[in-house]
Short mmCIF file of C-alpha atoms and ligand atoms in Angstrom, two decimals:
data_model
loop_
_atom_site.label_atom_id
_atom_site.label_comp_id
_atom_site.label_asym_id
_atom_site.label_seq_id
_atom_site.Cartn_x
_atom_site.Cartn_y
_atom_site.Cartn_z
CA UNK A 1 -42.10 -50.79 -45.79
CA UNK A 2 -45.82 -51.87 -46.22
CA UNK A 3 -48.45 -49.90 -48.70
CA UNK A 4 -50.21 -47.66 -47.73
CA UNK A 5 -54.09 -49.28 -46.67
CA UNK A 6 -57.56 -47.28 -47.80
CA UNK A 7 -60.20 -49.09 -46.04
CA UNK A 8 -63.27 -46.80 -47.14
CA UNK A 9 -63.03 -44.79 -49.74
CA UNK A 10 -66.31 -43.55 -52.44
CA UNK A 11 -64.53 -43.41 -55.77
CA UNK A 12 -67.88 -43.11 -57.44
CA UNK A 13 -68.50 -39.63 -55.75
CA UNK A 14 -65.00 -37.93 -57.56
CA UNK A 15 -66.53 -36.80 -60.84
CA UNK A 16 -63.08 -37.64 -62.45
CA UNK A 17 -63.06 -41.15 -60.82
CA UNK A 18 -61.45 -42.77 -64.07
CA UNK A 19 -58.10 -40.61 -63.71
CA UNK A 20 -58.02 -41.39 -59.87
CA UNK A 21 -58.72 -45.41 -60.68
CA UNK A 22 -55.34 -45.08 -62.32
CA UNK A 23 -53.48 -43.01 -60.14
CA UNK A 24 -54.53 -44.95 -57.00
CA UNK A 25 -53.10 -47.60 -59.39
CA UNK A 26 -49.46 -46.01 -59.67
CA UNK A 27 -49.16 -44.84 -56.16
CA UNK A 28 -49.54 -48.33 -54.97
CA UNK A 29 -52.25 -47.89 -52.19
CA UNK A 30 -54.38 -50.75 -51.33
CA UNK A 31 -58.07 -48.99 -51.67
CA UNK A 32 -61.55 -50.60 -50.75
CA UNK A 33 -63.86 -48.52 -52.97
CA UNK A 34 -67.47 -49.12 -51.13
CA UNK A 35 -70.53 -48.76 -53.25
CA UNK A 36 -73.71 -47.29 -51.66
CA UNK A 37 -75.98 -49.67 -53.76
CA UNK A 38 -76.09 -53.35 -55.74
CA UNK A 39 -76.56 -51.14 -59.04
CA UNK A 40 -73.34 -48.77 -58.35
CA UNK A 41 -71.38 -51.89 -57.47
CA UNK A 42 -72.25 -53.77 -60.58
CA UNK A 43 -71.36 -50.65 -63.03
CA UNK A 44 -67.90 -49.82 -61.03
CA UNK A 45 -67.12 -53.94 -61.79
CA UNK A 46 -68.36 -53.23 -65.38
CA UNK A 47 -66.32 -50.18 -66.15
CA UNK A 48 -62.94 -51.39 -63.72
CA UNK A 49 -60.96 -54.07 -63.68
CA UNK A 50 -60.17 -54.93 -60.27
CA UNK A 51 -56.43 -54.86 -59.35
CA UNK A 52 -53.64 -55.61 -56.89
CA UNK A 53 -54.63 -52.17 -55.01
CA UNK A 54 -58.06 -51.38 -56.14
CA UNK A 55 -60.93 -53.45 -54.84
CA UNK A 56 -64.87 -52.70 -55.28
CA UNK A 57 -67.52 -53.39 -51.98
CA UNK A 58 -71.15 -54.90 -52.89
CA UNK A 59 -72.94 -52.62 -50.48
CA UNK A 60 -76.32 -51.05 -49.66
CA UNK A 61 -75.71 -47.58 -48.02
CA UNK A 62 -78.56 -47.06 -44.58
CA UNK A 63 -77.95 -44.02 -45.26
CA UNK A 64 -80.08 -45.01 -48.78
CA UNK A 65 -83.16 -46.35 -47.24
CA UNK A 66 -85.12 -43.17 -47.29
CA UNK A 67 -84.88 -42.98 -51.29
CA UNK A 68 -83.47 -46.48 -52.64
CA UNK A 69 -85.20 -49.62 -52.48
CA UNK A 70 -82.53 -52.48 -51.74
CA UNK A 71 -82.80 -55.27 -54.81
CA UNK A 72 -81.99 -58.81 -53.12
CA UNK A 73 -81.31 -60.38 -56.57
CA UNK A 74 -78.93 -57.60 -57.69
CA UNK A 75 -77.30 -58.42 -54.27
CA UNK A 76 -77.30 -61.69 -54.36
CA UNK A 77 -76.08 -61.42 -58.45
CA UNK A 78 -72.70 -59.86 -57.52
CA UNK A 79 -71.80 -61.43 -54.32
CA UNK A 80 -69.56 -63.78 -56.27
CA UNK A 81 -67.48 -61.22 -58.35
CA UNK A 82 -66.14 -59.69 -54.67
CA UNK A 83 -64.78 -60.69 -51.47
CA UNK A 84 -65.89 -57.36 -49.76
CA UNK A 85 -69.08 -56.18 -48.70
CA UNK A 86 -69.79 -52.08 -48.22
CA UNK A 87 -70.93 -49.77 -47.15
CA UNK A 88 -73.54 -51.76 -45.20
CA UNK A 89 -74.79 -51.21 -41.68
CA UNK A 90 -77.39 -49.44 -39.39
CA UNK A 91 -78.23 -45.83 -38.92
CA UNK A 92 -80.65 -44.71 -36.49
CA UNK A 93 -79.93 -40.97 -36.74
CA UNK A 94 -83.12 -38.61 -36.83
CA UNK A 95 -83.52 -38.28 -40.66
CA UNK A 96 -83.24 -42.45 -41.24
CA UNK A 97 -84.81 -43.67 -37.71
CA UNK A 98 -88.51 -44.36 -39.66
CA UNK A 99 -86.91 -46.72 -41.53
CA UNK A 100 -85.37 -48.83 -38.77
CA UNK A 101 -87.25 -51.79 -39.11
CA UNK A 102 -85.92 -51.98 -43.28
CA UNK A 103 -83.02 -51.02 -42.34
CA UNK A 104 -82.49 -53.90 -40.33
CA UNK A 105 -84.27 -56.79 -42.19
CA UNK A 106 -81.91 -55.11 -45.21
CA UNK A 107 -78.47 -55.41 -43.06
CA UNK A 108 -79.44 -59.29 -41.49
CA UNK A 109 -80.13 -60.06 -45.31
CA UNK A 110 -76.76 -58.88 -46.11
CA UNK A 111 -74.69 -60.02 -43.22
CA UNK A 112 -76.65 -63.66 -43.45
CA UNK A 113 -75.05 -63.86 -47.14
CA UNK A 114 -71.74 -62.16 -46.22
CA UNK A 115 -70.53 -64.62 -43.72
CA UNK A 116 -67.02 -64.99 -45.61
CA UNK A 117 -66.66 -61.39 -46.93
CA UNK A 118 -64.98 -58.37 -45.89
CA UNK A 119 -67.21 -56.22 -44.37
CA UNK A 120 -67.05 -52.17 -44.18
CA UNK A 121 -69.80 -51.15 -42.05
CA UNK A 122 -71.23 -48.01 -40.88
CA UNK A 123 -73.27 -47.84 -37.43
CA UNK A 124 -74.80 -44.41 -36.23
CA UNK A 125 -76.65 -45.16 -32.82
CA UNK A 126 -77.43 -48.50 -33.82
CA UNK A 127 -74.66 -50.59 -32.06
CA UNK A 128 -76.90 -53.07 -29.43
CA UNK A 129 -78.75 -54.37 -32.72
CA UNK A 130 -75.65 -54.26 -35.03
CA UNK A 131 -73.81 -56.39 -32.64
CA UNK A 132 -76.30 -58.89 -32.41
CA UNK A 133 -77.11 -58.76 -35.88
CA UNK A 134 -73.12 -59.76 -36.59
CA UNK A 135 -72.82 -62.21 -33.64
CA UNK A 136 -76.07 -64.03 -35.34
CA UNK A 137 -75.10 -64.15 -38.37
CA UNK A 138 -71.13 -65.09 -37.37
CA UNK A 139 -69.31 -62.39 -39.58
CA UNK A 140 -65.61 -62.57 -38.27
CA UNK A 141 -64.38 -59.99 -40.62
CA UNK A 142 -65.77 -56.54 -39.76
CA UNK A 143 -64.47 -53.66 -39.90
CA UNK A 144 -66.20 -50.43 -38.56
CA UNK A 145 -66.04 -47.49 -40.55
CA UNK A 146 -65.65 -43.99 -38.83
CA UNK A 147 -66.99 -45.52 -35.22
CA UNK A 148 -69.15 -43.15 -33.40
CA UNK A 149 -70.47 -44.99 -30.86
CA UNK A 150 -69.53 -45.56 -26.65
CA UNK A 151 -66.69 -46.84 -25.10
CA UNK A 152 -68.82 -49.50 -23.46
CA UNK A 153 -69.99 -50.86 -27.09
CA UNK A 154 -66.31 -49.86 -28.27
CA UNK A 155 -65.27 -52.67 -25.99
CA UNK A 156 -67.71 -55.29 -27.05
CA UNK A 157 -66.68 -54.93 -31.20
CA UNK A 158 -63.31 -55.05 -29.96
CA UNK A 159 -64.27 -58.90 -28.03
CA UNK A 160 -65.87 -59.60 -30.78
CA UNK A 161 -62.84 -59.52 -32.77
CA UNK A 162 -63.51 -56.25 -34.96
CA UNK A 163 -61.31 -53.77 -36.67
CA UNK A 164 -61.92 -49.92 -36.80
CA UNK A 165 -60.87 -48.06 -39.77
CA UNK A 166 -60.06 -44.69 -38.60
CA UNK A 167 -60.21 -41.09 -40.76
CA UNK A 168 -58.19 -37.89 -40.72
CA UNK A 169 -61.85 -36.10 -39.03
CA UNK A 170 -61.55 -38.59 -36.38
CA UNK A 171 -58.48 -37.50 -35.71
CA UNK A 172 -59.15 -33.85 -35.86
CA UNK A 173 -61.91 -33.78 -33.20
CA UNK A 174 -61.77 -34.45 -29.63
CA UNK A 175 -64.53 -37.21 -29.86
CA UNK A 176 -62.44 -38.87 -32.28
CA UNK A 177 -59.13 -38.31 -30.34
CA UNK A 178 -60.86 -40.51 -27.43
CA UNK A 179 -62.13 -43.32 -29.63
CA UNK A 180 -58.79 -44.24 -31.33
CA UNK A 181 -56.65 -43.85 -27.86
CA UNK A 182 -59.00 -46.78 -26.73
CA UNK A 183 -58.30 -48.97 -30.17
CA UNK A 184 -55.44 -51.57 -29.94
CA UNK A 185 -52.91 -50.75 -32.72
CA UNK A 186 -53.75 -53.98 -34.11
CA UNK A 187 -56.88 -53.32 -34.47
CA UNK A 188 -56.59 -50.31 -36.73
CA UNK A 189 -56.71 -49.56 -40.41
CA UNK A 190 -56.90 -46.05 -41.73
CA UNK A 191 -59.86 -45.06 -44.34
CA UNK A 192 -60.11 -42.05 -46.19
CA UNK A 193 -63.78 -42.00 -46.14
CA UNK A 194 -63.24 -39.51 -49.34
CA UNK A 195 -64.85 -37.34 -50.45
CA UNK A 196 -66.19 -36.90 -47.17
CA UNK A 197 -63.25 -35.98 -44.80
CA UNK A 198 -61.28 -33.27 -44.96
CA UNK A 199 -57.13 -33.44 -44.69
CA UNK A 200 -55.12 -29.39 -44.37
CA UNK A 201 -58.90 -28.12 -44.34
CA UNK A 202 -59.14 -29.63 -48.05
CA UNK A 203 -61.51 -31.77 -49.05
CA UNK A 204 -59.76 -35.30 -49.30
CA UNK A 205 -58.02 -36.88 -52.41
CA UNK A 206 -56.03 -40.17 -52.88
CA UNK A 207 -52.48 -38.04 -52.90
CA UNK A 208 -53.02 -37.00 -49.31
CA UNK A 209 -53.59 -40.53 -47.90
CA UNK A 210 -50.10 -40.38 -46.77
CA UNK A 211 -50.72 -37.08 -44.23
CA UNK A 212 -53.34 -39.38 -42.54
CA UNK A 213 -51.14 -42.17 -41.78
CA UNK A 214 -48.53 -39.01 -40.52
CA UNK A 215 -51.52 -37.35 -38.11
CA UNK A 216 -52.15 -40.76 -36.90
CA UNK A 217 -48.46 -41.53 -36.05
CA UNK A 218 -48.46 -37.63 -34.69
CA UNK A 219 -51.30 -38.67 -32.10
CA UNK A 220 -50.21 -41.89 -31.40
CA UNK A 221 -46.60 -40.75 -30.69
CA UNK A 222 -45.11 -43.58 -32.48
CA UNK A 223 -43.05 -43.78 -35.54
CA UNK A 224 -44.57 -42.93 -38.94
CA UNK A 225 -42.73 -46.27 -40.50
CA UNK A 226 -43.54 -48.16 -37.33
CA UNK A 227 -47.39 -47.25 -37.39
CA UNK A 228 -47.21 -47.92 -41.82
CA UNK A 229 -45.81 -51.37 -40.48
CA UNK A 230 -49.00 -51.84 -38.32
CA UNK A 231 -51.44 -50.84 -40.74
CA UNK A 232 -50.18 -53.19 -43.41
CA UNK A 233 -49.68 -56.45 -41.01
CA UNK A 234 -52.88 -55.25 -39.79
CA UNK A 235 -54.46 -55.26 -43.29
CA UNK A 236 -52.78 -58.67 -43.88
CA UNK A 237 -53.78 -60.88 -41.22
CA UNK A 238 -57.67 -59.33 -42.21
CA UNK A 239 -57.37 -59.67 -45.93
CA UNK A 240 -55.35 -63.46 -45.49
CA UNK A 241 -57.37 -64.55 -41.86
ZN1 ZN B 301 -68.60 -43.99 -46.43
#
């Protein structure tokens, strides 16, 4: 049976991130830990080795731009020590919408040196610019993170040739429900998004990645080993493509 995939997940937010480093480790679990800045990034790659199943995301956060200044040289630095790039991306939500026009000069920077990596990106009412900004720039390997946007845009990421990485919120809300019944299955990887999600009610830790792969086979009335199957070929053909 294929390992289980984490396709977003903050390891730097869990105050006892060494012990879960290892334990993601010995449960086998292929996890993308995304960095919100250059600095975060280079100090996770300092203190980790990266493994079979634990990977580290250069990223710059949008969700930053209000308080962080984005270092291009940092950037630029680490680009070569990873083949992923996160969290990155656009959001034009109330409390970041000042700082639209940074946010995007930031993200084009990014996705103009990113055109072979991985990317993990977040897009809150931003997804006309993002998708031009990725079509530009000719990043083939995005994956959207928690994907709040319309079914018409929905449709154009999915032309484009993008993944969605789906969360156990997403499927716990109606909104959520919708977006994933409209995803091809192989189009979709499952993210933790931890610490931010919730699984039982309780806020989210690597030992419950397995009930989100078992609500997601619950709503998509297929197979828990058929949907693990999915994931992982899904996972593949990204990580390999
Ligand atoms: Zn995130």
């Amino acid at each position: 049976m294929g390992k289980l995939i984490d396709m977003h997940f903050h390891l730097d937010f869990y105050p006892n991130h060494s012990q879960i480093y290892h334990g993601i480790n010995e449960f086998c679990q292929h996890t993308l830990c995304v960095t919100n800045q250059p600095e975060i990034f280079e100090a996770c790659m300092d203190m980790y080795s990266v493994t079979k199943y634990v990977q580290f995301g250069l990223g710059y956060n949008p969700q930053c731009v209000n308080d962080v200044s984005f270092n291009k040289s940092t950037f630029l630095k680490n680009l070569k020590r990873t083949k992923y790039v996160g969290e990155v991306g656009l959001d034009f939500s109330p409390k970041y919408y000042k700082n639209k026009d940074k946010q995007i000069e930031i993200f084009d920077f990014i996705c103009k040196n990113s055109t072979d990596k991985i990317m993990s990106v977040h897009c809150r009412k931003a997804e006309k610019i993002l998708h031009e900004i990725l079509n530009n720039n000719a990043n083939s390997r995005v994956v959207l993170h928690w994907y709040s946007g319309d079914e018409v845009w929905l449709k154009k990421f999915l032309l484009f040739g993008t993944y969605f990485s789906i969360n156990a919120n997403m499927i716990n809300s109606d909104k959520g429900r919708k977006i994933i019944e409209r995803i091809p299955i192989e189009r979709l990887l499952i993210e933790s998004d931890g610490p931010f999600t919730k699984v039982d009610g309780k806020k989210y830790t690597y030992d419950k990645l397995s009930k989100v792969y078992v609500c997601l086979s619950d709503l998509l009335k297929i197979n828990s080993d058929r949907v693990r199957d999915q994931i992982s070929q899904n996972f593949i053909r990204l990580v390999e493509g």
